[in-house]
């Protein structure tokens, strides 16, 4: 039996009104039963897929690619591939891809393997590779945008579709299933790489040893508002923080001290946890935002979507999830979170050539250390434990961003206003295009605007010449 796409297997569960129900034959360039090399290179001569892969393809086992996980939620897969509003699935999928790569490298650490940063981050988890992995499962054969039946979706779009499908797997079957599947999918690509045990470490004699002055032994809440050199001030007057904020970590004091010693080896951040920290943070924050912002992205039917379109649009513009994640991801806020967790008690800032060190750490170091703490809990305690810890930690700030009563920086306010205005203009144009009842131009006759675009109208010739 020939291989089927994930949506093709569930065609009997998808309404016939959905265009994503069946593959488009005109897009079939290479059968899905072909070798992985033939499938991965079928788009190399298409302009929107340039440039081709920067590295040669690895050797694939006979059973490659692994079977797509048995997701039985057809509506979720339709949302992942066909809706322009699948941003939350893309968030989760993008993060899980990076987590799966780091999990594989962490388990395969070896001093003889290649370094992590340059060889992996810029290639394996990049758009070029992820878009081609979508071809292995025939995701490009389904309607996933506004292109015609014979047009191949662009590489950027297929990368986002693949990430959304990863998010759908994690949403439907759980994150461990998604990570195991991605581990098998990435195994041939990642086999030459790994993380050396001594990665990004310094000898102990280079580290600082000055104790922290008593004047800087503050309470956890004080670190959110105290004036510090190089740290931006935060106005938290509209953030409703509970009296016991940030709550207790889901571990004993002994485990908490052991975590600090493992993350901050010899006063510096462990390289493995530092590399894994940002993807883990993005996964946690995306999950928490999704649980707090319900804008009706799940569609039970085409009719339900049409009925919700007006109310959904208003909610979408009022609390756009991208703005919330941008607000939670800014260094002005995350650096304060690091101080609240006490990372400065375990790190020292070495001043090269001076022999003297300060008690404090920079905002970038505090943010990186906070990410490393989250990565440690994720690796050693599991995602559920990390989510339990971070939900009361991040919750008040997410709620304040949803209410638009808190913004970490003025630049973010301006960015949010620009995004709102841009999306509002798009919505108005989209509504106007659908409601327009202008008669079509007679055959052989073009509008002035179209004639100018093609260079036929006198006023459009110079513009057309510049494009040439």
Short mmCIF file of C-alpha atoms in Angstrom, two decimals, residues 53-451:
data_model
loop_
_atom_site.label_atom_id
_atom_site.label_comp_id
_atom_site.label_asym_id
_atom_site.label_seq_id
_atom_site.Cartn_x
_atom_site.Cartn_y
_atom_site.Cartn_z
CA UNK A 53 21.01 22.53 1.74
CA UNK A 54 24.41 23.85 2.78
CA UNK A 55 25.67 20.39 3.78
CA UNK A 56 25.48 16.98 2.09
CA UNK A 57 22.64 14.69 3.06
CA UNK A 58 23.46 12.04 5.67
CA UNK A 59 23.01 8.31 5.15
CA UNK A 60 19.46 7.25 5.99
CA UNK A 61 18.40 3.87 7.41
CA UNK A 62 15.97 1.74 5.34
CA UNK A 63 13.03 2.56 7.64
CA UNK A 64 13.52 6.33 7.36
CA UNK A 65 11.51 8.48 7.88
CA UNK A 66 9.80 7.19 11.03
CA UNK A 67 6.04 6.86 10.98
CA UNK A 68 4.09 9.99 11.78
CA UNK A 69 2.62 9.67 15.30
CA UNK A 70 -0.99 8.41 15.32
CA UNK A 71 -2.77 11.71 15.84
CA UNK A 72 -6.51 11.00 15.54
CA UNK A 73 -7.70 14.60 15.92
CA UNK A 74 -8.41 15.48 12.29
CA UNK A 75 -9.60 18.98 13.12
CA UNK A 76 -6.33 19.75 14.87
CA UNK A 77 -4.31 18.66 11.82
CA UNK A 78 -6.53 20.75 9.55
CA UNK A 79 -5.89 23.73 11.79
CA UNK A 80 -2.14 23.07 11.68
CA UNK A 81 -1.90 22.97 7.90
CA UNK A 82 -4.69 25.14 6.58
CA UNK A 83 -5.34 27.99 8.97
CA UNK A 84 -3.31 31.21 8.98
CA UNK A 85 -4.08 31.46 12.70
CA UNK A 86 -2.15 28.38 13.87
CA UNK A 87 0.41 30.53 15.61
CA UNK A 88 0.14 28.81 18.97
CA UNK A 89 0.80 25.40 17.39
CA UNK A 90 3.83 26.91 15.66
CA UNK A 91 5.08 28.28 18.98
CA UNK A 92 4.86 24.91 20.68
CA UNK A 93 6.28 23.05 17.68
CA UNK A 94 9.19 25.45 17.19
CA UNK A 95 10.17 25.04 20.83
CA UNK A 96 9.80 21.25 20.91
CA UNK A 97 12.01 20.93 17.82
CA UNK A 98 14.82 22.75 19.62
CA UNK A 99 14.22 20.81 22.83
CA UNK A 100 14.36 17.50 20.93
CA UNK A 101 17.66 18.46 19.31
CA UNK A 102 19.24 19.41 22.63
CA UNK A 103 17.87 16.29 24.32
CA UNK A 104 19.49 14.13 21.64
CA UNK A 105 22.79 15.96 21.93
CA UNK A 106 22.74 15.82 25.71
CA UNK A 107 22.32 12.05 25.70
CA UNK A 108 25.02 11.67 23.03
CA UNK A 109 27.57 13.98 24.62
CA UNK A 110 31.14 13.05 23.80
CA UNK A 111 34.45 14.97 23.74
CA UNK A 112 35.10 13.75 20.18
CA UNK A 113 31.93 15.22 18.71
CA UNK A 114 31.64 18.57 16.98
CA UNK A 115 30.69 21.74 18.92
CA UNK A 116 27.03 22.61 19.32
CA UNK A 117 26.37 26.24 18.51
CA UNK A 118 27.65 26.81 14.98
CA UNK A 119 26.91 23.40 13.51
CA UNK A 120 23.45 22.80 14.92
CA UNK A 121 21.56 26.00 15.72
CA UNK A 122 22.11 27.60 12.34
CA UNK A 123 21.36 24.51 10.27
CA UNK A 124 19.46 21.59 11.80
CA UNK A 125 16.74 23.73 13.40
CA UNK A 126 16.77 26.23 10.55
CA UNK A 127 14.15 26.86 7.92
CA UNK A 128 15.97 25.00 5.14
CA UNK A 129 16.04 21.62 6.91
CA UNK A 130 12.66 21.81 8.65
CA UNK A 131 10.85 22.71 5.42
CA UNK A 132 12.35 19.69 3.68
CA UNK A 133 11.36 17.41 6.55
CA UNK A 134 7.77 18.44 5.83
CA UNK A 135 8.20 16.99 2.33
CA UNK A 136 8.92 13.55 3.78
CA UNK A 137 5.34 13.37 5.08
CA UNK A 138 3.71 14.99 2.05
CA UNK A 139 2.53 18.07 3.90
CA UNK A 140 3.15 20.18 0.79
CA UNK A 141 0.52 18.15 -1.10
CA UNK A 142 -2.34 19.68 0.89
CA UNK A 143 -3.80 23.16 0.72
CA UNK A 144 -1.75 25.23 3.15
CA UNK A 145 -2.10 28.78 1.92
CA UNK A 146 -3.40 30.95 -0.89
CA UNK A 147 -1.28 29.44 -3.68
CA UNK A 148 -2.85 27.57 -6.61
CA UNK A 149 -3.17 23.83 -6.97
CA UNK A 150 -0.12 23.54 -9.21
CA UNK A 151 2.00 25.94 -7.15
CA UNK A 152 4.43 24.64 -4.55
CA UNK A 153 4.20 26.42 -1.18
CA UNK A 154 7.22 28.48 -0.26
CA UNK A 155 9.95 27.11 1.96
CA UNK A 156 9.12 29.50 4.79
CA UNK A 157 5.49 28.41 4.78
CA UNK A 158 6.38 24.70 4.84
CA UNK A 159 8.76 25.26 7.75
CA UNK A 160 5.92 26.84 9.73
CA UNK A 161 3.54 24.03 8.74
CA UNK A 162 6.02 21.42 9.98
CA UNK A 163 6.38 23.25 13.29
CA UNK A 164 2.59 23.43 13.60
CA UNK A 165 2.33 19.67 13.00
CA UNK A 166 4.90 19.07 15.73
CA UNK A 167 2.78 21.25 18.00
CA UNK A 168 -0.29 19.22 17.04
CA UNK A 169 1.49 15.97 17.96
CA UNK A 170 2.49 17.40 21.34
CA UNK A 171 -1.01 18.77 21.96
CA UNK A 172 -2.75 15.52 21.04
CA UNK A 173 -0.34 12.81 22.27
CA UNK A 174 1.90 14.63 24.73
CA UNK A 175 5.34 16.17 24.57
CA UNK A 176 7.30 12.91 25.30
CA UNK A 177 5.77 11.29 22.20
CA UNK A 178 6.70 14.29 20.05
CA UNK A 179 10.28 14.33 21.37
CA UNK A 180 10.76 10.58 20.76
CA UNK A 181 9.46 10.92 17.20
CA UNK A 182 11.69 13.91 16.49
CA UNK A 183 14.65 12.06 17.99
CA UNK A 184 14.22 9.30 15.39
CA UNK A 185 13.65 11.88 12.65
CA UNK A 186 16.77 13.89 13.53
CA UNK A 187 19.02 10.93 14.36
CA UNK A 188 20.77 10.68 10.93
CA UNK A 189 21.25 14.44 10.83
CA UNK A 190 22.63 14.71 14.39
CA UNK A 191 24.80 11.59 14.55
CA UNK A 192 28.12 13.46 14.03
CA UNK A 193 27.37 16.08 16.66
CA UNK A 194 27.28 16.34 20.43
CA UNK A 195 28.20 18.46 23.44
CA UNK A 196 31.55 18.02 25.11
CA UNK A 197 31.33 17.64 28.92
CA UNK A 198 33.71 20.58 29.46
CA UNK A 199 31.87 22.87 27.04
CA UNK A 200 32.03 26.57 27.97
CA UNK A 201 33.78 26.07 31.31
CA UNK A 202 36.69 28.03 32.84
CA UNK A 203 39.39 26.94 35.26
CA UNK A 204 38.53 27.69 38.92
CA UNK A 205 41.49 30.05 39.36
CA UNK A 206 39.94 32.51 36.86
CA UNK A 207 36.76 32.87 38.88
CA UNK A 208 35.89 35.56 41.39
CA UNK A 209 35.72 34.85 45.10
CA UNK A 210 34.37 38.05 46.64
CA UNK A 211 31.40 37.53 48.99
CA UNK A 212 28.14 39.38 48.46
CA UNK A 213 27.88 42.49 50.68
CA UNK A 214 25.13 42.49 53.29
CA UNK A 215 23.55 45.53 51.66
CA UNK A 216 22.51 43.38 48.72
CA UNK A 217 20.78 40.64 50.71
CA UNK A 218 17.28 41.70 49.70
CA UNK A 219 13.91 39.98 49.72
CA UNK A 220 12.67 38.41 46.50
CA UNK A 221 10.09 41.12 45.74
CA UNK A 222 12.62 43.91 46.31
CA UNK A 223 14.63 42.74 43.30
CA UNK A 224 11.71 43.65 41.02
CA UNK A 225 11.79 47.36 41.86
CA UNK A 226 15.22 48.20 43.28
CA UNK A 227 17.39 50.56 41.21
CA UNK A 228 20.43 48.76 39.84
CA UNK A 229 23.19 49.80 37.49
CA UNK A 230 22.49 48.65 33.89
CA UNK A 231 19.07 47.26 34.89
CA UNK A 232 15.97 48.97 33.50
CA UNK A 233 13.35 50.13 35.98
CA UNK A 234 9.98 48.37 35.93
CA UNK A 235 6.60 49.88 36.78
CA UNK A 236 4.76 46.99 38.42
CA UNK A 237 2.01 49.04 40.06
CA UNK A 238 -0.65 47.38 37.86
CA UNK A 239 0.67 43.82 38.29
CA UNK A 240 -1.35 42.02 40.96
CA UNK A 241 1.30 39.99 42.81
CA UNK A 242 0.09 37.74 45.64
CA UNK A 243 1.57 38.10 49.11
CA UNK A 244 3.53 34.85 48.82
CA UNK A 245 4.91 35.64 45.34
CA UNK A 246 6.76 33.91 43.69
CA UNK A 247 5.72 30.88 45.73
CA UNK A 248 7.71 27.82 46.68
CA UNK A 249 9.77 25.82 44.21
CA UNK A 250 8.40 22.26 43.76
CA UNK A 251 11.43 20.69 45.45
CA UNK A 252 13.01 20.41 48.86
CA UNK A 253 15.63 22.94 50.03
CA UNK A 254 18.28 20.24 49.63
CA UNK A 255 17.24 19.59 46.02
CA UNK A 256 17.14 23.34 45.38
CA UNK A 257 20.71 23.77 46.63
CA UNK A 258 21.84 20.78 44.57
CA UNK A 259 20.21 22.34 41.50
CA UNK A 260 22.11 25.57 42.02
CA UNK A 261 25.40 23.72 42.37
CA UNK A 262 24.76 21.70 39.21
CA UNK A 263 23.68 24.69 37.12
CA UNK A 264 26.40 27.07 38.34
CA UNK A 265 29.59 25.06 38.24
CA UNK A 266 32.51 26.97 39.72
CA UNK A 267 30.50 30.17 39.59
CA UNK A 268 29.63 29.96 35.91
CA UNK A 269 26.59 28.65 34.04
CA UNK A 270 26.83 25.07 32.83
CA UNK A 271 27.00 25.08 29.03
CA UNK A 272 24.43 22.34 28.45
CA UNK A 273 21.73 23.98 30.56
CA UNK A 274 22.56 27.38 29.12
CA UNK A 275 22.02 26.06 25.57
CA UNK A 276 18.76 24.31 26.43
CA UNK A 277 17.34 27.12 28.56
CA UNK A 278 15.81 29.42 25.94
CA UNK A 279 13.86 26.69 24.05
CA UNK A 280 12.51 25.40 27.38
CA UNK A 281 11.42 28.92 28.37
CA UNK A 282 9.65 29.41 25.05
CA UNK A 283 7.83 26.11 25.52
CA UNK A 284 6.70 26.99 29.03
CA UNK A 285 5.62 30.53 28.22
CA UNK A 286 3.77 29.42 25.08
CA UNK A 287 1.90 26.76 27.05
CA UNK A 288 0.92 29.20 29.78
CA UNK A 289 -0.20 31.86 27.30
CA UNK A 290 -2.32 29.31 25.44
CA UNK A 291 -3.97 28.23 28.70
CA UNK A 292 -4.84 31.85 29.59
CA UNK A 293 -5.75 33.31 26.20
CA UNK A 294 -8.71 31.54 24.58
CA UNK A 295 -9.46 33.16 21.25
CA UNK A 296 -11.39 30.28 19.73
CA UNK A 297 -8.71 28.89 17.45
CA UNK A 298 -10.05 25.33 17.59
CA UNK A 299 -12.57 24.84 14.80
CA UNK A 300 -15.18 22.11 15.01
CA UNK A 301 -16.62 22.86 11.59
CA UNK A 302 -16.50 25.40 8.81
CA UNK A 303 -19.89 26.77 9.90
CA UNK A 304 -18.66 27.27 13.45
CA UNK A 305 -15.68 29.20 12.15
CA UNK A 306 -17.89 31.50 10.10
CA UNK A 307 -20.15 32.11 13.08
CA UNK A 308 -17.20 32.97 15.30
CA UNK A 309 -15.28 35.06 12.81
CA UNK A 310 -16.43 38.48 13.99
CA UNK A 311 -16.17 37.83 17.74
CA UNK A 312 -12.88 35.98 17.32
CA UNK A 313 -11.35 38.85 15.35
CA UNK A 314 -12.13 41.37 18.07
CA UNK A 315 -10.62 39.15 20.77
CA UNK A 316 -7.61 38.43 18.59
CA UNK A 317 -6.79 42.11 18.11
CA UNK A 318 -7.41 43.03 21.74
CA UNK A 319 -5.04 40.43 23.24
CA UNK A 320 -2.72 39.33 20.46
CA UNK A 321 -0.64 36.39 21.74
CA UNK A 322 2.55 37.53 20.00
CA UNK A 323 2.55 40.73 22.04
CA UNK A 324 2.19 38.79 25.26
CA UNK A 325 5.10 36.53 24.44
CA UNK A 326 7.21 39.51 23.40
CA UNK A 327 6.47 41.17 26.72
CA UNK A 328 7.39 38.07 28.70
CA UNK A 329 10.57 37.50 26.67
CA UNK A 330 12.17 40.92 27.12
CA UNK A 331 15.47 41.07 28.98
CA UNK A 332 14.25 43.89 31.24
CA UNK A 333 11.80 41.49 32.90
CA UNK A 334 13.73 38.20 32.68
CA UNK A 335 16.87 39.68 34.21
CA UNK A 336 14.81 40.66 37.27
CA UNK A 337 13.40 37.14 37.46
CA UNK A 338 16.95 35.82 37.68
CA UNK A 339 17.66 38.05 40.67
CA UNK A 340 14.40 36.97 42.31
CA UNK A 341 15.61 33.36 42.05
CA UNK A 342 18.94 34.35 43.63
CA UNK A 343 21.22 33.45 40.74
CA UNK A 344 23.59 36.27 41.77
CA UNK A 345 24.46 34.29 44.91
CA UNK A 346 26.06 31.55 42.84
CA UNK A 347 27.69 33.54 40.03
CA UNK A 348 30.58 35.97 39.96
CA UNK A 349 31.47 38.56 37.37
CA UNK A 350 35.15 38.41 36.44
CA UNK A 351 36.72 41.65 35.21
CA UNK A 352 39.57 40.67 32.84
CA UNK A 353 42.93 42.26 33.60
CA UNK A 354 41.82 43.90 36.87
CA UNK A 355 41.86 41.09 39.37
CA UNK A 356 38.75 42.58 41.03
CA UNK A 357 35.19 41.38 40.60
CA UNK A 358 31.84 42.90 41.41
CA UNK A 359 29.05 41.27 43.37
CA UNK A 360 26.48 41.76 40.64
CA UNK A 361 25.93 40.16 37.26
CA UNK A 362 24.81 41.85 34.06
CA UNK A 363 21.19 41.66 32.86
CA UNK A 364 22.20 39.30 30.05
CA UNK A 365 23.92 36.95 32.51
CA UNK A 366 20.94 37.03 34.87
CA UNK A 367 18.55 36.18 32.04
CA UNK A 368 20.78 33.33 30.84
CA UNK A 369 21.08 31.97 34.38
CA UNK A 370 17.30 32.06 34.84
CA UNK A 371 16.88 30.08 31.61
CA UNK A 372 19.44 27.54 32.83
CA UNK A 373 17.44 26.96 36.03
CA UNK A 374 14.37 26.18 33.97
CA UNK A 375 16.36 23.80 31.77
CA UNK A 376 17.64 21.91 34.82
CA UNK A 377 14.13 21.38 36.18
CA UNK A 378 12.91 20.30 32.74
CA UNK A 379 15.70 17.74 32.26
CA UNK A 380 15.74 16.30 35.79
CA UNK A 381 12.18 16.79 37.06
CA UNK A 382 10.03 16.84 33.92
CA UNK A 383 7.88 19.39 32.15
CA UNK A 384 4.91 19.00 34.52
CA UNK A 385 7.04 19.97 37.51
CA UNK A 386 8.46 22.95 35.64
CA UNK A 387 4.99 24.11 34.59
CA UNK A 388 3.75 23.77 38.18
CA UNK A 389 6.61 26.00 39.34
CA UNK A 390 6.36 28.60 36.59
CA UNK A 391 2.55 28.98 36.46
CA UNK A 392 2.34 31.12 39.65
CA UNK A 393 5.68 32.73 38.76
CA UNK A 394 4.61 33.98 35.30
CA UNK A 395 0.84 34.07 35.80
CA UNK A 396 0.40 37.61 37.23
CA UNK A 397 2.60 39.10 34.51
CA UNK A 398 0.76 37.32 31.69
CA UNK A 399 -2.57 38.47 33.10
CA UNK A 400 -1.32 42.06 33.30
CA UNK A 401 -0.13 41.90 29.68
CA UNK A 402 -3.49 40.51 28.59
CA UNK A 403 -5.23 43.43 30.31
CA UNK A 404 -2.61 45.72 28.70
CA UNK A 405 -1.91 47.25 32.10
CA UNK A 406 1.79 46.36 32.08
CA UNK A 407 4.46 46.82 29.44
CA UNK A 408 8.13 46.22 30.25
CA UNK A 409 9.48 48.86 27.85
CA UNK A 410 8.06 51.87 25.97
CA UNK A 411 9.36 50.39 22.72
CA UNK A 412 7.05 47.44 23.19
CA UNK A 413 4.09 49.79 23.54
CA UNK A 414 4.91 51.33 20.19
CA UNK A 415 5.44 47.90 18.62
CA UNK A 416 2.10 46.70 19.96
CA UNK A 417 0.29 49.73 18.56
CA UNK A 418 1.90 49.21 15.16
CA UNK A 419 0.90 45.55 15.13
CA UNK A 420 -2.68 46.39 16.08
CA UNK A 421 -2.90 49.00 13.34
CA UNK A 422 -1.34 46.71 10.73
CA UNK A 423 -3.68 43.82 11.52
CA UNK A 424 -6.69 46.14 11.55
CA UNK A 425 -5.78 47.41 8.06
CA UNK A 426 -5.40 43.84 6.82
CA UNK A 427 -8.79 42.89 8.24
CA UNK A 428 -10.45 45.87 6.57
CA UNK A 429 -8.85 45.07 3.20
CA UNK A 430 -9.81 41.40 3.52
CA UNK A 431 -13.40 42.30 4.35
CA UNK A 432 -13.57 44.75 1.46
CA UNK A 433 -12.22 42.20 -1.02
CA UNK A 434 -14.82 39.62 0.00
CA UNK A 435 -17.76 42.03 0.03
CA UNK A 436 -16.89 43.82 -3.19
CA UNK A 437 -19.40 43.27 -5.98
CA UNK A 438 -17.63 45.09 -8.77
CA UNK A 439 -18.23 43.49 -12.19
CA UNK A 440 -15.24 41.90 -13.86
CA UNK A 441 -13.50 43.76 -16.66
CA UNK A 442 -14.68 42.79 -20.18
CA UNK A 443 -12.51 40.24 -22.01
CA UNK A 444 -9.51 41.85 -23.61
CA UNK A 445 -9.85 45.03 -21.56
CA UNK A 446 -7.76 45.74 -18.49
CA UNK A 447 -8.13 48.23 -15.69
CA UNK A 448 -5.84 51.26 -15.58
CA UNK A 449 -4.10 49.92 -12.47
CA UNK A 450 -3.41 46.58 -14.14
CA UNK A 451 -2.25 48.29 -17.31
#
